[in-house]
Amino acid sequence: MDKKIALLGMGTVGSGVVNLLRENEDLIHSSSGVRFTITHILVSDMVKTRTADVSGIRVTDDITEIENADIDLAVEVMGGIDSTKDIINKFLKRGIPVVTANKDMLAVHIDELEETASENSAALYYEAAVAGGIPIIHTLQHSLNANRISKVMGILNGTTNYILSKMTFDGWDYNDALKDAQAIGYAEADPTADVEGIDAARKTLLLARLAFNKKFTLDQVNLNGITNVDIKDIKLAESAGLTLKLLGVAEDLEDKYNLSVEPIFVDTKHQLANVHYEKNAVFVNGNMIGEAMFYGPGAGSYETASAVVSDMINSAVITAKAKNIPEEKGEPATELPDSAYYLRFNGSLSEAESYLSSQDIQFEVISTKESALKTLKISADALQKIQNTLAPAAVYKINGAE
Amino acid sequence: MDKKIALLGMGTVGSGVVNLLRENEDLIHSSSGVRFTITHILVSDMVKTRTADVSGIRVTDDITEIENADIDLAVEVMGGIDSTKDIINKFLKRGIPVVTANKDMLAVHIDELEETASENSAALYYEAAVAGGIPIIHTLQHSLNANRISKVMGILNGTTNYILSKMTFDGWDYNDALKDAQAIGYAEADPTADVEGIDAARKTLLLARLAFNKKFTLDQVNLNGITNVDIKDIKLAESAGLTLKLLGVAEDLEDKYNLSVEPIFVDTKHQLANVHYEKNAVFVNGNMIGEAMFYGPGAGSYETASAVVSDMINSAVITAKAKNIPEEKGEPATELPDSAYYLRFNGSLSEAESYLSSQDIQFEVISTKESALKTLKISADALQKIQNTLAPAAVYKINGAE
């Protein structure tokens, strides 16, 4: 079976797709029976040097040339939000399936695109949009589909995980680790979307939508990035048997939903505590499977292309009946469950200790010198009171190895 | 869409399937549009007390009653090898898809069954046969399909992993840990298939077949169980930064294949070293994705039912073009790559040390008291010579965190 592909975008992932298809062409054909031919590539800059061989392919910077071309599948790896959504909508309206890796766009427009796809019996695939090469989207759609999922959480951003790993293993401070991440190409010149947790929030939204079959908007994700993480926090975590990780968390709290991205102190025995540097992992709690985790590369040219091309193959060999599209919005949880917390204070702990004792909140001092303690279990309300009263310099949730 | 199901077998997994379908019926219907009705259940003992509600279902011990019944799907969770294969063949010949969790049978008959399935445009699903609830079969079929896979290895048997974890964490010896595993129901009265690695070998074969698209037979799997593991080995592993795990390994060595089940010293930093007790995990190396790991429950009533029911849903909603069935047999590798090894001797090390020095083999002594050392890198030939010359009491491969 031959499939004609339009590839929109020729950056890191686009080049990976071209290279992968050339390198594994025979393998893919022999195992799936599909042969892909890229007929068109959309680029933004016609004169740029390519890192992939595009001989025999029509390369253009004019999208209209591709919009009406005779293709079987469009693969969007160019980025952009509203204008890219419009382009994808046009393909879907022609009944042409679309594979996209564009999490920024999907986090805003996925509901609209899936509706268009459904109305036109096309399909939208986006494995590469969450956790790079890890097949978590397909797994939630097709393998954990007998489960009521109560929680999905993960290390969804390789840049911040790299920074925290450098701080943990090499004792670097935040700024040095960030500069190192920028030097080796893991972090952008403007790292805001990564370090503030925005990138992880987009992925958390996409995971929550599939896990709970509800619609969510980005403003529902409570954001707390890693810019205020101090090397002290990491060292104290270690001394308490904990590892600091930036986690995207989506929880079903009795049909209301709590979505967040925040630094969390994870028990070192927890699977997620052993996911380091640029690696990603997604942890799922389902009512039948219990706990499961999916670990792998969060980014990279070939790694992400692995996910894009698996979508391409599946679009050709699987004729899945469309999954029901969520109609309801997921209501935000107003009451959050009790949790343990790590609190760091600049200065003496005695004021904090006597306040916590007066409130009957149990705690452990994990370092008097660094003025840090961990509360054993408090409510969200009590935490709010502590924040108002004592203004701790850092507050991180502790995730025991439940 | 309504689907009529015949359930063959009503043991741990069968009861899990009945209970899961009742508990998550609405969820499954709303997300996939499918409603399953179990119309027939085959049991071996008509008077046994059930742990699931079978009211309204035709329960019989007569397979012929089911073989010609009006059903859409057969789910086989009863065990048995040749006679069960014949039953499954009959369903497939009628064009009825079959879901099975039966690894013992598949390890012998999968090639024949897939041929029957293909000839009759039926399909055979077996997610639950390998690593319980972990969706590794579907992942290899549909998510890592753009990769040339060079290695699949995993902790594929929860019983032996439980025993090794008890020895590691509680310092128990092998026999006590085995008795404990039997007492809590993880190990059978006759534990041979688990502790000798036979169960893991069946799963290794099924993984290798999918990963490399070749046929294999069970006698190609080199077997070495855990019955000779000494608590000393585990303690020495720890002191060298290693953890002892029983791994099923399938490697592509330049189009020849090495399949084995053996205790391996795994670097504690490796993802697999952190998979404990009854948990399973499968680690995959692909030429595009690099390294990925899939972690979860290896057994259990609901956990395995999660995999069975995901197959049931997929059989209803995915019309996948059949994957090409391997025609070639995977040739066994004759030359194994160099590896590091752990060697334990009963008695003094000096003879071993001088022999290894005379052979120019580099080694480290990790305990003089317990007479153990680790070689840094030796060939399979050199290992054979060492075994013949020195007859070490234990020999385990060391898997660095490559």
mmCIF file of C-alpha atoms in Angstrom, chain B residues 56-236:
data_model
loop_
_atom_site.group_PDB
_atom_site.id
_atom_site.type_symbol
_atom_site.label_atom_id
_atom_site.label_comp_id
_atom_site.label_asym_id
_atom_site.label_seq_id
_atom_site.Cartn_x
_atom_site.Cartn_y
_atom_site.Cartn_z
ATOM 1 C CA GLY B 56 -27.883 -14.643 33.321
ATOM 2 C CA ILE B 57 -24.898 -16.339 31.686
ATOM 3 C CA ARG B 58 -24.991 -19.863 30.249
ATOM 4 C CA VAL B 59 -22.342 -21.719 32.286
ATOM 5 C CA THR B 60 -21.313 -25.078 30.859
ATOM 6 C CA ASP B 61 -18.537 -27.638 30.984
ATOM 7 C CA ASP B 62 -19.273 -28.742 27.424
ATOM 8 C CA ILE B 63 -17.113 -26.961 24.854
ATOM 9 C CA THR B 64 -19.165 -28.248 21.912
ATOM 10 C CA GLU B 65 -22.056 -26.192 23.196
ATOM 11 C CA ILE B 66 -19.963 -23.071 22.754
ATOM 12 C CA GLU B 67 -18.100 -23.964 19.577
ATOM 13 C CA ASN B 68 -21.206 -23.537 17.488
ATOM 14 C CA ALA B 69 -22.848 -20.790 19.509
ATOM 15 C CA ASP B 70 -23.746 -17.414 18.053
ATOM 16 C CA ILE B 71 -20.885 -15.324 19.464
ATOM 17 C CA ASP B 72 -18.764 -12.446 18.169
ATOM 18 C CA LEU B 73 -15.604 -13.109 20.150
ATOM 19 C CA ALA B 74 -14.019 -15.913 22.165
ATOM 20 C CA VAL B 75 -11.891 -15.113 25.219
ATOM 21 C CA GLU B 76 -9.630 -17.971 26.308
ATOM 22 C CA VAL B 77 -8.285 -17.820 29.853
ATOM 23 C CA MET B 78 -8.478 -21.502 30.807
ATOM 24 C CA GLY B 79 -4.950 -22.735 30.168
ATOM 25 C CA GLY B 80 -4.007 -26.000 28.511
ATOM 26 C CA ILE B 81 -1.836 -26.447 25.467
ATOM 27 C CA ASP B 82 -2.667 -28.738 22.542
ATOM 28 C CA SER B 83 -6.381 -29.225 23.170
ATOM 29 C CA THR B 84 -6.809 -25.493 23.810
ATOM 30 C CA LYS B 85 -4.990 -24.692 20.586
ATOM 31 C CA ASP B 86 -7.459 -26.940 18.727
ATOM 32 C CA ILE B 87 -10.395 -25.108 20.267
ATOM 33 C CA ILE B 88 -8.976 -21.712 19.333
ATOM 34 C CA ASN B 89 -8.307 -22.922 15.805
ATOM 35 C CA LYS B 90 -11.976 -23.839 15.454
ATOM 36 C CA PHE B 91 -13.129 -20.358 16.426
ATOM 37 C CA LEU B 92 -10.642 -18.705 14.083
ATOM 38 C CA LYS B 93 -11.754 -20.963 11.241
ATOM 39 C CA ARG B 94 -15.295 -19.698 11.778
ATOM 40 C CA GLY B 95 -13.872 -16.149 11.423
ATOM 41 C CA ILE B 96 -14.391 -15.440 15.110
ATOM 42 C CA PRO B 97 -11.593 -13.393 16.685
ATOM 43 C CA VAL B 98 -9.948 -14.813 19.780
ATOM 44 C CA VAL B 99 -8.393 -13.103 22.788
ATOM 45 C CA THR B 100 -6.103 -15.344 24.822
ATOM 46 C CA ALA B 101 -3.930 -14.918 27.896
ATOM 47 C CA ASN B 102 -2.383 -18.357 27.491
ATOM 48 C CA LYS B 103 1.400 -17.939 27.185
ATOM 49 C CA ASP B 104 2.157 -21.648 27.674
ATOM 50 C CA MET B 105 0.061 -22.481 24.624
ATOM 51 C CA LEU B 106 1.160 -19.488 22.527
ATOM 52 C CA ALA B 107 4.859 -20.163 23.073
ATOM 53 C CA VAL B 108 4.316 -23.457 21.218
ATOM 54 C CA HIS B 109 1.465 -22.743 18.799
ATOM 55 C CA ILE B 110 1.374 -19.032 17.975
ATOM 56 C CA ASP B 111 2.691 -19.425 14.426
ATOM 57 C CA GLU B 112 0.012 -21.944 13.531
ATOM 58 C CA LEU B 113 -2.752 -19.907 15.163
ATOM 59 C CA GLU B 114 -1.754 -16.683 13.447
ATOM 60 C CA GLU B 115 -1.731 -18.486 10.130
ATOM 61 C CA THR B 116 -5.253 -19.770 10.737
ATOM 62 C CA ALA B 117 -6.312 -16.295 11.814
ATOM 63 C CA SER B 118 -4.871 -14.705 8.716
ATOM 64 C CA GLU B 119 -6.402 -17.272 6.336
ATOM 65 C CA ASN B 120 -9.815 -16.707 7.875
ATOM 66 C CA SER B 121 -9.639 -12.926 8.305
ATOM 67 C CA ALA B 122 -10.048 -13.361 12.016
ATOM 68 C CA ALA B 123 -7.558 -11.964 14.500
ATOM 69 C CA LEU B 124 -5.681 -13.285 17.497
ATOM 70 C CA TYR B 125 -4.999 -11.005 20.476
ATOM 71 C CA TYR B 126 -2.723 -11.868 23.386
ATOM 72 C CA GLU B 127 -1.820 -8.750 25.346
ATOM 73 C CA ALA B 128 -2.330 -10.520 28.679
ATOM 74 C CA ALA B 129 0.077 -13.340 27.829
ATOM 75 C CA VAL B 130 3.187 -11.249 28.442
ATOM 76 C CA ALA B 131 3.847 -9.086 31.504
ATOM 77 C CA GLY B 132 0.248 -9.096 32.769
ATOM 78 C CA GLY B 133 -1.275 -5.631 32.682
ATOM 79 C CA ILE B 134 1.646 -3.961 30.860
ATOM 80 C CA PRO B 135 0.576 -3.260 27.275
ATOM 81 C CA ILE B 136 3.845 -4.385 25.706
ATOM 82 C CA ILE B 137 2.341 -6.545 22.940
ATOM 83 C CA HIS B 138 0.182 -3.744 21.549
ATOM 84 C CA THR B 139 3.084 -1.316 21.989
ATOM 85 C CA LEU B 140 5.438 -3.483 19.923
ATOM 86 C CA GLN B 141 2.730 -3.988 17.297
ATOM 87 C CA HIS B 142 1.460 -0.453 17.000
ATOM 88 C CA SER B 143 3.698 2.079 18.738
ATOM 89 C CA LEU B 144 7.303 1.044 18.174
ATOM 90 C CA ASN B 145 6.559 -0.079 14.626
ATOM 91 C CA ALA B 146 8.820 2.556 13.065
ATOM 92 C CA ASN B 147 11.838 1.107 14.901
ATOM 93 C CA ARG B 148 14.356 -1.572 14.118
ATOM 94 C CA ILE B 149 14.529 -3.214 17.523
ATOM 95 C CA SER B 150 17.897 -4.527 18.630
ATOM 96 C CA LYS B 151 17.037 -5.734 22.118
ATOM 97 C CA VAL B 152 14.058 -6.462 24.336
ATOM 98 C CA MET B 153 14.692 -7.457 27.905
ATOM 99 C CA GLY B 154 12.568 -7.570 30.944
ATOM 100 C CA ILE B 155 11.519 -8.742 34.331
ATOM 101 C CA LEU B 156 8.815 -11.045 33.047
ATOM 102 C CA ASN B 157 8.032 -13.218 36.039
ATOM 103 C CA GLY B 158 6.596 -11.719 39.209
ATOM 104 C CA THR B 159 7.187 -14.805 41.357
ATOM 105 C CA THR B 160 10.947 -14.850 40.879
ATOM 106 C CA ASN B 161 11.171 -11.078 41.133
ATOM 107 C CA TYR B 162 9.300 -11.294 44.434
ATOM 108 C CA ILE B 163 11.710 -13.939 45.705
ATOM 109 C CA LEU B 164 14.788 -11.949 44.662
ATOM 110 C CA SER B 165 13.331 -8.766 46.190
ATOM 111 C CA LYS B 166 12.691 -10.562 49.497
ATOM 112 C CA MET B 167 16.282 -11.817 49.460
ATOM 113 C CA THR B 168 17.569 -8.311 48.613
ATOM 114 C CA PHE B 169 15.516 -6.251 51.053
ATOM 115 C CA ASP B 170 14.947 -8.656 53.922
ATOM 116 C CA GLY B 171 18.103 -10.719 53.652
ATOM 117 C CA TRP B 172 16.110 -13.960 53.439
ATOM 118 C CA ASP B 173 17.623 -17.024 51.875
ATOM 119 C CA TYR B 174 16.143 -18.544 48.727
ATOM 120 C CA ASN B 175 14.076 -21.260 50.412
ATOM 121 C CA ASP B 176 12.437 -18.927 52.916
ATOM 122 C CA ALA B 177 11.620 -16.413 50.205
ATOM 123 C CA LEU B 178 10.116 -19.174 48.049
ATOM 124 C CA LYS B 179 7.973 -20.424 50.931
ATOM 125 C CA ASP B 180 6.756 -16.892 51.550
ATOM 126 C CA ALA B 181 5.875 -16.492 47.859
ATOM 127 C CA GLN B 182 3.919 -19.760 48.043
ATOM 128 C CA ALA B 183 2.150 -18.723 51.238
ATOM 129 C CA ILE B 184 0.814 -15.501 49.700
ATOM 130 C CA GLY B 185 -0.135 -17.183 46.431
ATOM 131 C CA TYR B 186 2.565 -15.757 44.144
ATOM 132 C CA ALA B 187 4.209 -19.153 43.667
ATOM 133 C CA GLU B 188 2.608 -22.496 42.845
ATOM 134 C CA ALA B 189 3.016 -25.591 45.036
ATOM 135 C CA ASP B 190 5.297 -26.820 42.258
ATOM 136 C CA PRO B 191 7.275 -23.676 41.449
ATOM 137 C CA THR B 192 9.411 -25.213 38.690
ATOM 138 C CA ALA B 193 8.057 -23.229 35.736
ATOM 139 C CA ASP B 194 8.708 -19.961 37.559
ATOM 140 C CA VAL B 195 11.996 -20.547 39.362
ATOM 141 C CA GLU B 196 13.672 -22.384 36.480
ATOM 142 C CA GLY B 197 12.823 -19.504 34.135
ATOM 143 C CA ILE B 198 10.467 -21.504 31.882
ATOM 144 C CA ASP B 199 7.574 -19.071 32.278
ATOM 145 C CA ALA B 200 9.864 -16.119 31.496
ATOM 146 C CA ALA B 201 11.257 -18.033 28.501
ATOM 147 C CA ARG B 202 7.777 -18.345 26.973
ATOM 148 C CA LYS B 203 7.273 -14.601 27.295
ATOM 149 C CA THR B 204 10.757 -13.873 25.960
ATOM 150 C CA LEU B 205 9.923 -15.942 22.880
ATOM 151 C CA LEU B 206 6.678 -14.036 22.293
ATOM 152 C CA LEU B 207 8.474 -10.690 22.650
ATOM 153 C CA ALA B 208 11.356 -11.727 20.374
ATOM 154 C CA ARG B 209 8.910 -12.906 17.704
ATOM 155 C CA LEU B 210 7.197 -9.515 17.583
ATOM 156 C CA ALA B 211 10.329 -7.428 18.007
ATOM 157 C CA PHE B 212 12.300 -9.180 15.261
ATOM 158 C CA ASN B 213 9.448 -10.541 13.097
ATOM 159 C CA LYS B 214 10.957 -14.038 13.108
ATOM 160 C CA LYS B 215 9.786 -17.435 14.326
ATOM 161 C CA PHE B 216 11.411 -18.951 17.383
ATOM 162 C CA THR B 217 11.087 -22.196 19.317
ATOM 163 C CA LEU B 218 11.356 -22.599 23.059
ATOM 164 C CA ASP B 219 14.516 -24.695 22.837
ATOM 165 C CA GLN B 220 16.273 -21.617 21.449
ATOM 166 C CA VAL B 221 15.974 -19.866 24.814
ATOM 167 C CA ASN B 222 19.022 -20.469 27.018
ATOM 168 C CA LEU B 223 17.671 -21.116 30.480
ATOM 169 C CA ASN B 224 19.198 -20.451 33.855
ATOM 170 C CA GLY B 225 16.800 -20.078 36.770
ATOM 171 C CA ILE B 226 17.228 -18.675 40.261
ATOM 172 C CA THR B 227 17.398 -21.881 42.315
ATOM 173 C CA ASN B 228 21.156 -21.567 42.778
ATOM 174 C CA VAL B 229 21.128 -17.909 43.728
ATOM 175 C CA ASP B 230 22.778 -17.449 47.098
ATOM 176 C CA ILE B 231 22.088 -14.561 49.426
ATOM 177 C CA LYS B 232 25.848 -13.945 49.191
ATOM 178 C CA ASP B 233 25.500 -13.125 45.492
ATOM 179 C CA ILE B 234 22.882 -10.526 46.249
ATOM 180 C CA LYS B 235 24.913 -8.893 49.009
ATOM 181 C CA LEU B 236 28.028 -8.806 46.858
#
